[in-house]
Amino acid sequence: MDGTEGGFGTVHNRTFAPLGFTLIELMVTIALLSILLTLGVPSFHSLIRNMSLTTQANQFVASVQLARSEAVRRNRSVLLSAQAGNTTLHWEQGWQVWSDNNGNGSLDGGELIRQFGSLGGNALTSDTAMLRFTSNGFLDGRTPQGHVFSLTPSSCAGVSGRSISINGTGHPSVEEVACL
C-alpha cells in the first residue's frame, strides 16, 4: 500500500479550520453589542414608563366601573373617593370605592367595598375629591356633568400623560395627552 488507496494505517495530510473566535472578531462583536444597547436601553425605559401609566389609567377606569356597577347592583349610591383623610384634589396616594349605607357622606365601618393603593410617584389630580354614582350608574346631580382626571408621570421626559374623562352618565374614557 502506497497511501493512495486510503487503507488502514494510512496517514492523510489534512488541514483543519481553526475553532473559536479571534480576538478581533470578539472585540467587533462586543463593540456592536454595546452600540445597540446604548441605543435601545433608553427607549426601552421609556416604553416601561409608558406601559406603567397605561396600566394605572386602566386601574382607575376599572375602579370607576366597579363603583358604577356596585351602585346599580346595590340599588343605592356608591362613592369613589380619594384616600381617607385626603382633603386635596390629589388621588395618587390611593382611592376607595364605598357604599354610604347610612347616608352621612363619610366612610364608616362596613361601608368599604374596595381600596386601591398608591400610584408610586405618578400624579393623579382632578377637580373633585369624590365621585358619587346613583343607583342607575350615573353621576349624581350634586356634581357637574363630568370630571376630568389628569394622570402624569413624575418626569415627563419622553412619556405622555393620560386624561381620564368621566361624563355625566358615568362612562369613563382615556386619552393620551402631551405631558406638561
CSV table of C-alpha atoms in Angstrom, one decimal:
chain,number,residue,atom,x,y,z
A,1,MET,CA,0.0,0.0,0.0
A,2,ASP,CA,1.4,3.3,-1.0
A,3,GLY,CA,-1.0,5.5,0.9
A,4,THR,CA,-3.2,6.5,-2.1
A,5,GLU,CA,-5.8,3.9,-1.5
A,6,GLY,CA,-6.8,5.1,1.9
A,7,GLY,CA,-6.4,1.8,3.7
A,8,PHE,CA,-5.9,1.2,7.4
A,9,GLY,CA,-2.9,2.9,8.9
A,10,THR,CA,-2.6,5.4,6.1
A,11,VAL,CA,-1.7,9.0,7.1
A,12,HIS,CA,-3.5,11.7,5.2
A,13,ASN,CA,-2.5,15.3,5.1
A,14,ARG,CA,-5.5,17.3,6.2
A,15,THR,CA,-5.8,21.0,7.0
A,16,PHE,CA,-8.1,21.9,9.9
A,17,ALA,CA,-10.1,25.2,10.2
A,18,PRO,CA,-9.4,27.0,13.4
A,19,LEU,CA,-12.1,26.6,16.1
A,20,GLY,CA,-13.5,29.6,18.0
A,21,PHE,CA,-13.2,33.3,17.5
A,22,THR,CA,-10.2,35.5,17.0
A,23,LEU,CA,-9.7,38.4,19.4
A,24,ILE,CA,-10.5,40.9,16.6
A,25,GLU,CA,-13.9,39.2,15.9
A,26,LEU,CA,-14.7,39.2,19.6
A,27,MET,CA,-13.9,42.9,20.0
A,28,VAL,CA,-16.0,43.8,17.0
A,29,THR,CA,-18.9,41.8,18.4
A,30,ILE,CA,-18.7,43.5,21.8
A,31,ALA,CA,-18.5,46.9,20.2
A,32,LEU,CA,-21.6,46.3,18.1
A,33,LEU,CA,-23.5,45.0,21.1
A,34,SER,CA,-22.6,48.0,23.2
A,35,ILE,CA,-23.8,50.4,20.4
A,36,LEU,CA,-27.1,48.5,20.2
A,37,LEU,CA,-27.6,48.6,23.9
A,38,THR,CA,-26.7,52.3,24.1
A,39,LEU,CA,-29.5,53.0,21.6
A,40,GLY,CA,-32.0,50.5,22.9
A,41,VAL,CA,-32.0,50.9,26.6
A,42,PRO,CA,-33.3,54.5,26.8
A,43,SER,CA,-36.2,53.7,24.5
A,44,PHE,CA,-36.9,50.5,26.5
A,45,HIS,CA,-37.0,52.6,29.7
A,46,SER,CA,-39.5,55.0,28.1
A,47,LEU,CA,-41.6,52.0,27.0
A,48,ILE,CA,-41.7,50.6,30.5
A,49,ARG,CA,-42.8,54.0,31.9
A,50,ASN,CA,-45.5,54.4,29.2
A,51,MET,CA,-46.9,50.9,30.0
A,52,SER,CA,-46.9,51.7,33.7
A,53,LEU,CA,-49.0,54.9,33.0
A,54,THR,CA,-51.4,52.9,30.8
A,55,THR,CA,-51.8,50.2,33.5
A,56,GLN,CA,-52.5,52.9,36.2
A,57,ALA,CA,-55.1,54.6,33.9
A,58,ASN,CA,-56.8,51.3,33.3
A,59,GLN,CA,-56.8,50.5,37.0
A,60,PHE,CA,-58.5,53.8,37.7
A,61,VAL,CA,-61.1,53.2,34.9
A,62,ALA,CA,-61.7,49.8,36.4
A,63,SER,CA,-62.4,51.3,39.8
A,64,VAL,CA,-64.9,53.8,38.2
A,65,GLN,CA,-66.6,50.8,36.5
A,66,LEU,CA,-66.6,49.0,39.8
A,67,ALA,CA,-68.3,51.9,41.6
A,68,ARG,CA,-70.9,52.2,38.8
A,69,SER,CA,-71.7,48.5,38.8
A,70,GLU,CA,-71.9,48.3,42.6
A,71,ALA,CA,-74.3,51.3,42.6
A,72,VAL,CA,-76.6,49.5,40.2
A,73,ARG,CA,-76.2,46.1,42.0
A,74,ARG,CA,-76.9,47.6,45.5
A,75,ASN,CA,-79.6,50.0,44.2
A,76,ARG,CA,-78.1,52.8,46.2
A,77,SER,CA,-75.4,55.5,45.9
A,78,VAL,CA,-71.8,54.3,45.8
A,79,LEU,CA,-68.9,56.7,46.1
A,80,LEU,CA,-65.4,56.7,44.6
A,81,SER,CA,-63.2,59.0,46.7
A,82,ALA,CA,-59.6,59.9,47.2
A,83,GLN,CA,-57.9,58.1,50.1
A,84,ALA,CA,-59.5,58.8,53.5
A,85,GLY,CA,-58.2,62.0,55.1
A,86,ASN,CA,-57.1,63.4,51.7
A,87,THR,CA,-58.6,66.9,51.6
A,88,THR,CA,-56.7,67.9,48.4
A,89,LEU,CA,-57.7,67.0,44.9
A,90,HIS,CA,-54.7,64.6,44.5
A,91,TRP,CA,-55.6,60.9,44.2
A,92,GLU,CA,-52.1,59.5,43.8
A,93,GLN,CA,-52.0,58.3,47.4
A,94,GLY,CA,-54.9,55.9,46.6
A,95,TRP,CA,-58.6,55.9,46.4
A,96,GLN,CA,-61.5,53.8,47.6
A,97,VAL,CA,-64.9,52.6,46.5
A,98,TRP,CA,-67.6,52.5,49.2
A,99,SER,CA,-71.3,52.5,49.8
A,100,ASP,CA,-72.7,55.2,52.0
A,101,ASN,CA,-75.2,52.9,53.8
A,102,ASN,CA,-76.3,55.4,56.4
A,103,GLY,CA,-76.3,58.5,54.1
A,104,ASN,CA,-74.0,60.6,56.3
A,105,GLY,CA,-71.5,61.3,53.4
A,106,SER,CA,-68.5,59.8,55.2
A,107,LEU,CA,-66.9,56.4,55.2
A,108,ASP,CA,-67.9,54.3,58.2
A,109,GLY,CA,-67.1,50.8,59.3
A,110,GLY,CA,-68.5,48.1,57.0
A,111,GLU,CA,-69.1,50.5,54.0
A,112,LEU,CA,-65.8,49.9,52.2
A,113,ILE,CA,-66.1,47.9,49.0
A,114,ARG,CA,-62.5,48.1,47.7
A,115,GLN,CA,-59.4,50.2,48.4
A,116,PHE,CA,-56.8,51.0,45.8
A,117,GLY,CA,-53.2,51.8,46.7
A,118,SER,CA,-50.7,54.5,45.7
A,119,LEU,CA,-49.5,55.2,42.2
A,120,GLY,CA,-45.8,55.1,43.1
A,121,GLY,CA,-44.6,58.5,42.1
A,122,ASN,CA,-47.1,59.4,39.4
A,123,ALA,CA,-49.6,62.2,39.9
A,124,LEU,CA,-53.4,61.8,39.6
A,125,THR,CA,-55.3,65.1,40.0
A,126,SER,CA,-58.9,66.2,39.4
A,127,ASP,CA,-61.3,69.0,40.2
A,128,THR,CA,-63.0,66.8,42.8
A,129,ALA,CA,-62.1,64.5,45.7
A,130,MET,CA,-65.2,62.3,45.3
A,131,LEU,CA,-67.5,60.8,42.6
A,132,ARG,CA,-71.0,59.7,43.6
A,133,PHE,CA,-72.8,57.2,41.5
A,134,THR,CA,-76.6,56.8,41.8
A,135,SER,CA,-78.5,53.6,41.6
A,136,ASN,CA,-78.8,53.9,37.9
A,137,GLY,CA,-75.0,54.2,37.5
A,138,PHE,CA,-74.9,57.9,36.6
A,139,LEU,CA,-73.1,60.6,38.4
A,140,ASP,CA,-75.5,62.3,40.8
A,141,GLY,CA,-76.8,65.8,40.2
A,142,ARG,CA,-74.7,67.3,43.0
A,143,THR,CA,-71.6,67.2,40.9
A,144,PRO,CA,-71.0,68.8,37.5
A,145,GLN,CA,-71.9,66.8,34.4
A,146,GLY,CA,-68.5,65.3,34.2
A,147,HIS,CA,-65.0,65.3,35.6
A,148,VAL,CA,-61.5,65.1,34.2
A,149,PHE,CA,-58.6,63.3,35.9
A,150,SER,CA,-55.1,64.0,34.9
A,151,LEU,CA,-52.5,61.2,35.3
A,152,THR,CA,-49.0,62.5,34.7
A,153,PRO,CA,-45.6,60.8,35.2
A,154,SER,CA,-43.1,62.1,37.8
A,155,SER,CA,-40.8,63.1,35.0
A,156,CYS,CA,-42.2,64.0,31.6
A,157,ALA,CA,-39.1,63.0,29.6
A,158,GLY,CA,-40.4,61.0,26.6
A,159,VAL,CA,-43.7,59.9,28.2
A,160,SER,CA,-47.2,61.2,27.5
A,161,GLY,CA,-49.7,61.7,30.3
A,162,ARG,CA,-53.3,60.4,30.4
A,163,SER,CA,-56.5,62.3,30.6
A,164,ILE,CA,-59.4,60.3,32.1
A,165,SER,CA,-62.8,61.8,31.5
A,166,ILE,CA,-66.0,60.7,33.2
A,167,ASN,CA,-69.1,62.0,31.6
A,168,GLY,CA,-72.5,62.7,33.3
A,169,THR,CA,-73.7,59.1,32.6
A,170,GLY,CA,-70.7,57.8,34.5
A,171,HIS,CA,-68.9,56.5,31.4
A,172,PRO,CA,-65.1,56.8,31.6
A,173,SER,CA,-62.7,57.3,28.7
A,174,VAL,CA,-58.9,57.6,28.5
A,175,GLU,CA,-57.0,59.8,26.1
A,176,GLU,CA,-53.2,60.1,25.7
A,177,VAL,CA,-52.1,63.8,26.1
A,178,ALA,CA,-48.9,65.7,25.9
A,179,CYS,CA,-47.1,65.9,29.2
A,180,LEU,CA,-47.0,69.4,30.6
